[in-house]
PDB file of C-alpha atoms in Angstrom:
ATOM      1  CA  UNK A   1    -122.797  76.742  57.202  1.00 36.00           C
ATOM      2  CA  UNK A   2    -119.916  76.802  59.673  1.00 36.00           C
ATOM      3  CA  UNK A   3    -118.942  74.118  62.117  1.00 36.00           C
ATOM      4  CA  UNK A   4    -116.768  74.989  65.096  1.00 40.00           C
ATOM      5  CA  UNK A   5    -113.747  72.877  66.042  1.00 43.00           C
ATOM      6  CA  UNK A   6    -115.633  71.249  68.904  1.00 41.00           C
ATOM      7  CA  UNK A   7    -118.230  69.906  66.478  1.00 45.00           C
ATOM      8  CA  UNK A   8    -115.494  68.519  64.270  1.00 48.00           C
ATOM      9  CA  UNK A   9    -113.916  66.734  67.205  1.00 46.00           C
ATOM     10  CA  UNK A  10    -117.291  65.440  68.380  1.00 48.00           C
ATOM     11  CA  UNK A  11    -118.056  63.953  64.975  1.00 50.00           C
ATOM     12  CA  UNK A  12    -114.715  62.171  64.862  1.00 50.00           C
ATOM     13  CA  UNK A  13    -114.186  61.092  68.450  1.00 47.00           C
ATOM     14  CA  UNK A  14    -117.740  60.179  69.372  1.00 45.00           C
ATOM     15  CA  UNK A  15    -119.036  58.972  66.014  1.00 47.00           C
ATOM     16  CA  UNK A  16    -121.839  61.533  66.059  1.00 41.00           C
ATOM     17  CA  UNK A  17    -124.964  60.410  64.240  1.00 39.00           C
ATOM     18  CA  UNK A  18    -125.651  63.808  62.706  1.00 39.00           C
ATOM     19  CA  UNK A  19    -124.342  64.530  59.240  1.00 40.00           C
ATOM     20  CA  UNK A  20    -122.225  67.658  58.928  1.00 41.00           C
ATOM     21  CA  UNK A  21    -122.892  68.139  55.243  1.00 42.00           C
ATOM     22  CA  UNK A  22    -126.657  68.504  55.236  1.00 42.00           C
ATOM     23  CA  UNK A  23    -127.052  65.482  52.957  1.00 44.00           C
ATOM     24  CA  UNK A  24    -130.338  63.625  52.884  1.00 45.00           C
ATOM     25  CA  UNK A  25    -130.833  59.938  53.467  1.00 47.00           C
ATOM     26  CA  UNK A  26    -132.390  57.845  50.753  1.00 48.00           C
ATOM     27  CA  UNK A  27    -135.938  56.672  51.478  1.00 54.00           C
ATOM     28  CA  UNK A  28    -135.792  52.893  51.741  1.00 64.00           C
ATOM     29  CA  UNK A  29    -132.092  52.155  52.181  1.00 86.00           C
ATOM     30  CA  UNK A  30    -130.208  52.885  55.356  1.00 91.00           C
ATOM     31  CA  UNK A  31    -126.450  53.197  54.872  1.00 91.00           C
ATOM     32  CA  UNK A  32    -124.261  50.783  56.780  1.00 95.00           C
ATOM     33  CA  UNK A  33    -122.422  51.925  59.884  1.00 96.00           C
ATOM     34  CA  UNK A  34    -119.210  52.066  57.843  1.00 96.00           C
ATOM     35  CA  UNK A  35    -120.817  54.164  55.087  1.00 96.00           C
ATOM     36  CA  UNK A  36    -122.335  56.545  57.637  1.00 96.00           C
ATOM     37  CA  UNK A  37    -119.007  56.968  59.422  1.00 97.00           C
ATOM     38  CA  UNK A  38    -117.215  57.458  56.099  1.00 97.00           C
ATOM     39  CA  UNK A  39    -119.662  60.223  55.154  1.00 97.00           C
ATOM     40  CA  UNK A  40    -119.239  61.930  58.552  1.00 98.00           C
ATOM     41  CA  UNK A  41    -115.447  61.702  58.285  1.00 98.00           C
ATOM     42  CA  UNK A  42    -115.504  63.121  54.754  1.00 98.00           C
ATOM     43  CA  UNK A  43    -117.779  65.999  55.751  1.00 97.00           C
ATOM     44  CA  UNK A  44    -115.590  66.700  58.783  1.00 97.00           C
ATOM     45  CA  UNK A  45    -112.430  66.806  56.672  1.00 97.00           C
ATOM     46  CA  UNK A  46    -114.052  69.063  54.058  1.00 97.00           C
ATOM     47  CA  UNK A  47    -115.240  71.392  56.828  1.00 97.00           C
ATOM     48  CA  UNK A  48    -111.721  71.410  58.303  1.00 97.00           C
ATOM     49  CA  UNK A  49    -110.362  72.576  54.931  1.00 97.00           C
ATOM     50  CA  UNK A  50    -113.017  75.314  54.724  1.00 97.00           C
ATOM     51  CA  UNK A  51    -112.142  76.524  58.240  1.00 97.00           C
ATOM     52  CA  UNK A  52    -108.474  77.021  57.347  1.00 95.00           C
ATOM     53  CA  UNK A  53    -107.259  80.591  56.901  1.00 94.00           C
ATOM     54  CA  UNK A  54    -107.260  80.990  53.969  1.00 95.00           C
ATOM     55  CA  UNK A  55    -109.690  78.165  53.102  1.00 96.00           C
ATOM     56  CA  UNK A  56    -108.155  75.286  51.152  1.00 95.00           C
ATOM     57  CA  UNK A  57    -110.156  74.105  48.128  1.00 94.00           C
ATOM     58  CA  UNK A  58    -110.375  70.322  47.908  1.00 92.00           C
ATOM     59  CA  UNK A  59    -108.685  70.495  44.506  1.00 91.00           C
ATOM     60  CA  UNK A  60    -105.575  71.959  46.197  1.00 94.00           C
ATOM     61  CA  UNK A  61    -105.535  69.519  49.106  1.00 95.00           C
ATOM     62  CA  UNK A  62    -102.362  67.480  49.473  1.00 96.00           C
ATOM     63  CA  UNK A  63    -100.780  65.213  52.057  1.00 97.00           C
ATOM     64  CA  UNK A  64     -99.647  68.242  54.099  1.00 96.00           C
ATOM     65  CA  UNK A  65    -103.251  69.218  54.853  1.00 97.00           C
ATOM     66  CA  UNK A  66    -104.045  65.596  55.702  1.00 98.00           C
ATOM     67  CA  UNK A  67    -101.111  65.458  58.139  1.00 98.00           C
ATOM     68  CA  UNK A  68    -102.196  68.760  59.716  1.00 97.00           C
ATOM     69  CA  UNK A  69    -105.715  67.347  60.084  1.00 98.00           C
ATOM     70  CA  UNK A  70    -104.413  64.232  61.846  1.00 97.00           C
ATOM     71  CA  UNK A  71    -102.311  66.358  64.217  1.00 96.00           C
ATOM     72  CA  UNK A  72    -105.315  68.594  64.851  1.00 96.00           C
ATOM     73  CA  UNK A  73    -107.461  65.585  65.770  1.00 96.00           C
ATOM     74  CA  UNK A  74    -104.797  64.379  68.203  1.00 93.00           C
ATOM     75  CA  UNK A  75    -105.908  66.950  70.786  1.00 93.00           C
ATOM     76  CA  UNK A  76    -109.310  65.246  71.019  1.00 95.00           C
ATOM     77  CA  UNK A  77    -107.918  61.747  71.596  1.00 95.00           C
ATOM     78  CA  UNK A  78    -108.838  59.469  74.473  1.00 95.00           C
ATOM     79  CA  UNK A  79    -105.764  57.224  74.564  1.00 92.00           C
ATOM     80  CA  UNK A  80    -103.084  57.902  77.187  1.00 92.00           C
ATOM     81  CA  UNK A  81     -99.665  58.013  75.521  1.00 93.00           C
ATOM     82  CA  UNK A  82     -96.803  58.335  78.003  1.00 93.00           C
ATOM     83  CA  UNK A  83     -93.956  60.721  77.210  1.00 93.00           C
ATOM     84  CA  UNK A  84     -90.377  59.454  77.498  1.00 92.00           C
ATOM     85  CA  UNK A  85     -89.737  61.191  80.831  1.00 93.00           C
ATOM     86  CA  UNK A  86     -92.796  59.610  82.480  1.00 94.00           C
ATOM     87  CA  UNK A  87     -92.097  56.897  85.041  1.00 94.00           C
ATOM     88  CA  UNK A  88     -94.867  54.824  83.430  1.00 94.00           C
ATOM     89  CA  UNK A  89     -93.370  54.994  79.929  1.00 94.00           C
ATOM     90  CA  UNK A  90     -93.533  51.519  78.405  1.00 92.00           C
ATOM     91  CA  UNK A  91     -95.953  50.121  80.997  1.00 90.00           C
ATOM     92  CA  UNK A  92     -99.202  48.763  79.539  1.00 87.00           C
ATOM     93  CA  UNK A  93    -101.076  49.126  82.839  1.00 89.00           C
ATOM     94  CA  UNK A  94     -99.615  51.933  84.959  1.00 90.00           C
ATOM     95  CA  UNK A  95    -100.440  51.685  88.681  1.00 91.00           C
ATOM     96  CA  UNK A  96    -101.306  55.383  89.094  1.00 93.00           C
ATOM     97  CA  UNK A  97    -102.492  58.352  87.041  1.00 93.00           C
ATOM     98  CA  UNK A  98    -100.040  60.687  85.334  1.00 93.00           C
ATOM     99  CA  UNK A  99    -100.149  63.949  83.414  1.00 94.00           C
ATOM    100  CA  UNK A 100     -99.196  62.515  80.027  1.00 93.00           C
ATOM    101  CA  UNK A 101    -101.339  63.655  77.094  1.00 93.00           C
ATOM    102  CA  UNK A 102    -104.320  61.901  75.594  1.00 95.00           C
ATOM    103  CA  UNK A 103    -103.922  61.191  71.880  1.00 95.00           C
ATOM    104  CA  UNK A 104    -105.815  59.581  69.043  1.00 96.00           C
ATOM    105  CA  UNK A 105    -105.057  55.871  69.015  1.00 95.00           C
ATOM    106  CA  UNK A 106    -103.091  54.628  66.028  1.00 95.00           C
ATOM    107  CA  UNK A 107    -105.855  52.189  65.060  1.00 95.00           C
ATOM    108  CA  UNK A 108    -108.423  54.994  64.969  1.00 96.00           C
ATOM    109  CA  UNK A 109    -106.203  57.128  62.733  1.00 98.00           C
ATOM    110  CA  UNK A 110    -105.474  54.180  60.461  1.00 98.00           C
ATOM    111  CA  UNK A 111    -109.186  53.396  60.075  1.00 98.00           C
ATOM    112  CA  UNK A 112    -109.968  57.089  59.505  1.00 98.00           C
ATOM    113  CA  UNK A 113    -107.407  57.330  56.701  1.00 98.00           C
ATOM    114  CA  UNK A 114    -108.856  54.193  55.108  1.00 98.00           C
ATOM    115  CA  UNK A 115    -112.351  55.684  55.095  1.00 98.00           C
ATOM    116  CA  UNK A 116    -111.147  59.070  53.815  1.00 98.00           C
ATOM    117  CA  UNK A 117    -109.085  57.399  51.110  1.00 98.00           C
ATOM    118  CA  UNK A 118    -112.197  55.614  49.844  1.00 98.00           C
ATOM    119  CA  UNK A 119    -114.396  58.708  50.217  1.00 98.00           C
ATOM    120  CA  UNK A 120    -111.962  60.845  48.219  1.00 97.00           C
ATOM    121  CA  UNK A 121    -112.268  58.568  45.201  1.00 96.00           C
ATOM    122  CA  UNK A 122    -116.034  58.151  45.626  1.00 96.00           C
ATOM    123  CA  UNK A 123    -116.351  61.941  45.533  1.00 95.00           C
ATOM    124  CA  UNK A 124    -114.580  62.323  42.205  1.00 94.00           C
ATOM    125  CA  UNK A 125    -110.924  62.327  43.192  1.00 93.00           C
ATOM    126  CA  UNK A 126    -108.530  60.223  41.167  1.00 93.00           C
ATOM    127  CA  UNK A 127    -106.572  57.351  42.649  1.00 94.00           C
ATOM    128  CA  UNK A 128    -103.324  58.884  41.366  1.00 94.00           C
ATOM    129  CA  UNK A 129    -103.832  62.188  43.219  1.00 95.00           C
ATOM    130  CA  UNK A 130    -105.386  60.800  46.412  1.00 97.00           C
ATOM    131  CA  UNK A 131    -103.649  62.659  49.270  1.00 98.00           C
ATOM    132  CA  UNK A 132    -104.799  60.006  51.756  1.00 98.00           C
ATOM    133  CA  UNK A 133    -102.844  57.352  49.831  1.00 97.00           C
ATOM    134  CA  UNK A 134     -99.587  59.309  49.986  1.00 97.00           C
ATOM    135  CA  UNK A 135     -96.400  57.663  51.196  1.00 97.00           C
ATOM    136  CA  UNK A 136     -96.041  60.496  53.727  1.00 97.00           C
ATOM    137  CA  UNK A 137     -99.321  59.425  55.345  1.00 98.00           C
ATOM    138  CA  UNK A 138     -98.167  55.797  55.571  1.00 97.00           C
ATOM    139  CA  UNK A 139     -94.882  56.924  57.157  1.00 98.00           C
ATOM    140  CA  UNK A 140     -96.746  59.130  59.647  1.00 97.00           C
ATOM    141  CA  UNK A 141     -99.092  56.296  60.644  1.00 97.00           C
ATOM    142  CA  UNK A 142     -96.178  53.880  61.023  1.00 96.00           C
ATOM    143  CA  UNK A 143     -94.343  56.385  63.237  1.00 95.00           C
ATOM    144  CA  UNK A 144     -97.447  56.942  65.386  1.00 95.00           C
ATOM    145  CA  UNK A 145     -97.922  53.174  65.741  1.00 95.00           C
ATOM    146  CA  UNK A 146     -94.308  52.596  66.786  1.00 94.00           C
ATOM    147  CA  UNK A 147     -94.254  55.567  69.155  1.00 93.00           C
ATOM    148  CA  UNK A 148     -97.496  54.532  70.846  1.00 93.00           C
ATOM    149  CA  UNK A 149     -96.394  50.911  71.072  1.00 93.00           C
ATOM    150  CA  UNK A 150     -93.229  51.911  72.934  1.00 92.00           C
ATOM    151  CA  UNK A 151     -94.936  54.492  75.117  1.00 92.00           C
ATOM    152  CA  UNK A 152     -97.783  52.198  76.128  1.00 87.00           C
ATOM    153  CA  UNK A 153     -95.744  49.004  76.351  1.00 87.00           C
ATOM    154  CA  UNK A 154     -97.902  47.285  73.747  1.00 81.00           C
ATOM    155  CA  UNK A 155     -95.921  45.496  71.050  1.00 75.00           C
ATOM    156  CA  UNK A 156     -97.222  45.621  67.508  1.00 66.00           C
ATOM    157  CA  UNK A 157     -96.112  42.576  65.586  1.00 68.00           C
ATOM    158  CA  UNK A 158     -95.294  43.151  61.965  1.00 64.00           C
ATOM    159  CA  UNK A 159     -97.199  40.905  59.592  1.00 62.00           C
ATOM    160  CA  UNK A 160     -95.100  38.713  57.361  1.00 62.00           C
ATOM    161  CA  UNK A 161     -95.539  39.083  53.616  1.00 64.00           C
ATOM    162  CA  UNK A 162     -95.649  35.327  53.029  1.00 62.00           C
ATOM    163  CA  UNK A 163     -98.432  33.281  54.541  1.00 58.00           C
ATOM    164  CA  UNK A 164     -97.223  30.779  57.070  1.00 52.00           C
ATOM    165  CA  UNK A 165     -99.682  28.772  59.069  1.00 57.00           C
ATOM    166  CA  UNK A 166     -98.342  27.991  62.502  1.00 50.00           C
ATOM    167  CA  UNK A 167    -100.295  26.806  65.490  1.00 46.00           C
ATOM    168  CA  UNK A 168     -98.378  28.168  68.468  1.00 46.00           C
ATOM    169  CA  UNK A 169     -99.840  28.365  71.955  1.00 46.00           C
ATOM    170  CA  UNK A 170    -103.385  28.889  70.700  1.00 46.00           C
ATOM    171  CA  UNK A 171    -102.454  31.852  68.534  1.00 44.00           C
ATOM    172  CA  UNK A 172    -105.508  31.224  66.416  1.00 44.00           C
ATOM    173  CA  UNK A 173    -103.847  30.225  63.150  1.00 43.00           C
ATOM    174  CA  UNK A 174    -107.085  30.860  61.276  1.00 43.00           C
ATOM    175  CA  UNK A 175    -107.045  34.565  62.210  1.00 42.00           C
ATOM    176  CA  UNK A 176    -103.353  34.838  61.309  1.00 41.00           C
ATOM    177  CA  UNK A 177    -104.021  33.308  57.917  1.00 39.00           C
ATOM    178  CA  UNK A 178    -106.909  35.678  57.218  1.00 40.00           C
ATOM    179  CA  UNK A 179    -105.037  38.801  58.282  1.00 37.00           C
ATOM    180  CA  UNK A 180    -101.856  37.945  56.403  1.00 36.00           C
ATOM    181  CA  UNK A 181    -103.712  37.072  53.214  1.00 36.00           C
ATOM    182  CA  UNK A 182    -105.639  40.330  53.514  1.00 35.00           C
ATOM    183  CA  UNK A 183    -102.419  42.279  53.947  1.00 34.00           C
ATOM    184  CA  UNK A 184    -101.007  40.565  50.868  1.00 33.00           C
ATOM    185  CA  UNK A 185    -103.760  42.125  48.784  1.00 34.00           C
ATOM    186  CA  UNK A 186    -102.395  45.590  49.596  1.00 35.00           C
ATOM    187  CA  UNK A 187     -99.027  44.774  48.051  1.00 31.00           C
ATOM    188  CA  UNK A 188    -100.342  43.581  44.687  1.00 34.00           C
ATOM    189  CA  UNK A 189     -98.996  45.951  41.975  1.00 34.00           C
TER     190      UNK A 189
END
């Protein structure tokens, strides 16, 4: 079964409800939206590897194929990212259209990597060899986030490692506490 590039992009960018892998749904339980999306993303990535010339077996997949996949998906993005020469570079709401490219938003790529990281291990991959957990992927995502923040004029605030509860100008201290404590969990050795 072969899926063309347009089907791959449709599954990722539109959250298509069809499964690319031909898997069957279990009778009485319906998977959550997250589980369904994770399965579609996994099937899309596996199909991407099969479509490579020569095809890349999953057992030989490394962070380089993951990075190529992310760059491939960029062409199907829907987020305007201004280039440095654009007169709207750094403006969050430009007053007129421009010819700058559409890209995948950083948040979408970050969420995709999270789902693929989980799917890799659920499909028999070991945590130690997970290409989606590679430092190179984290660096790439950080670079995309910073580049898009500058280009779109949207600052991304770095989360502090220590939890500090501060009520400033209705910042919603409760949300800050939840997000910083969640981010702390990622740094536990």
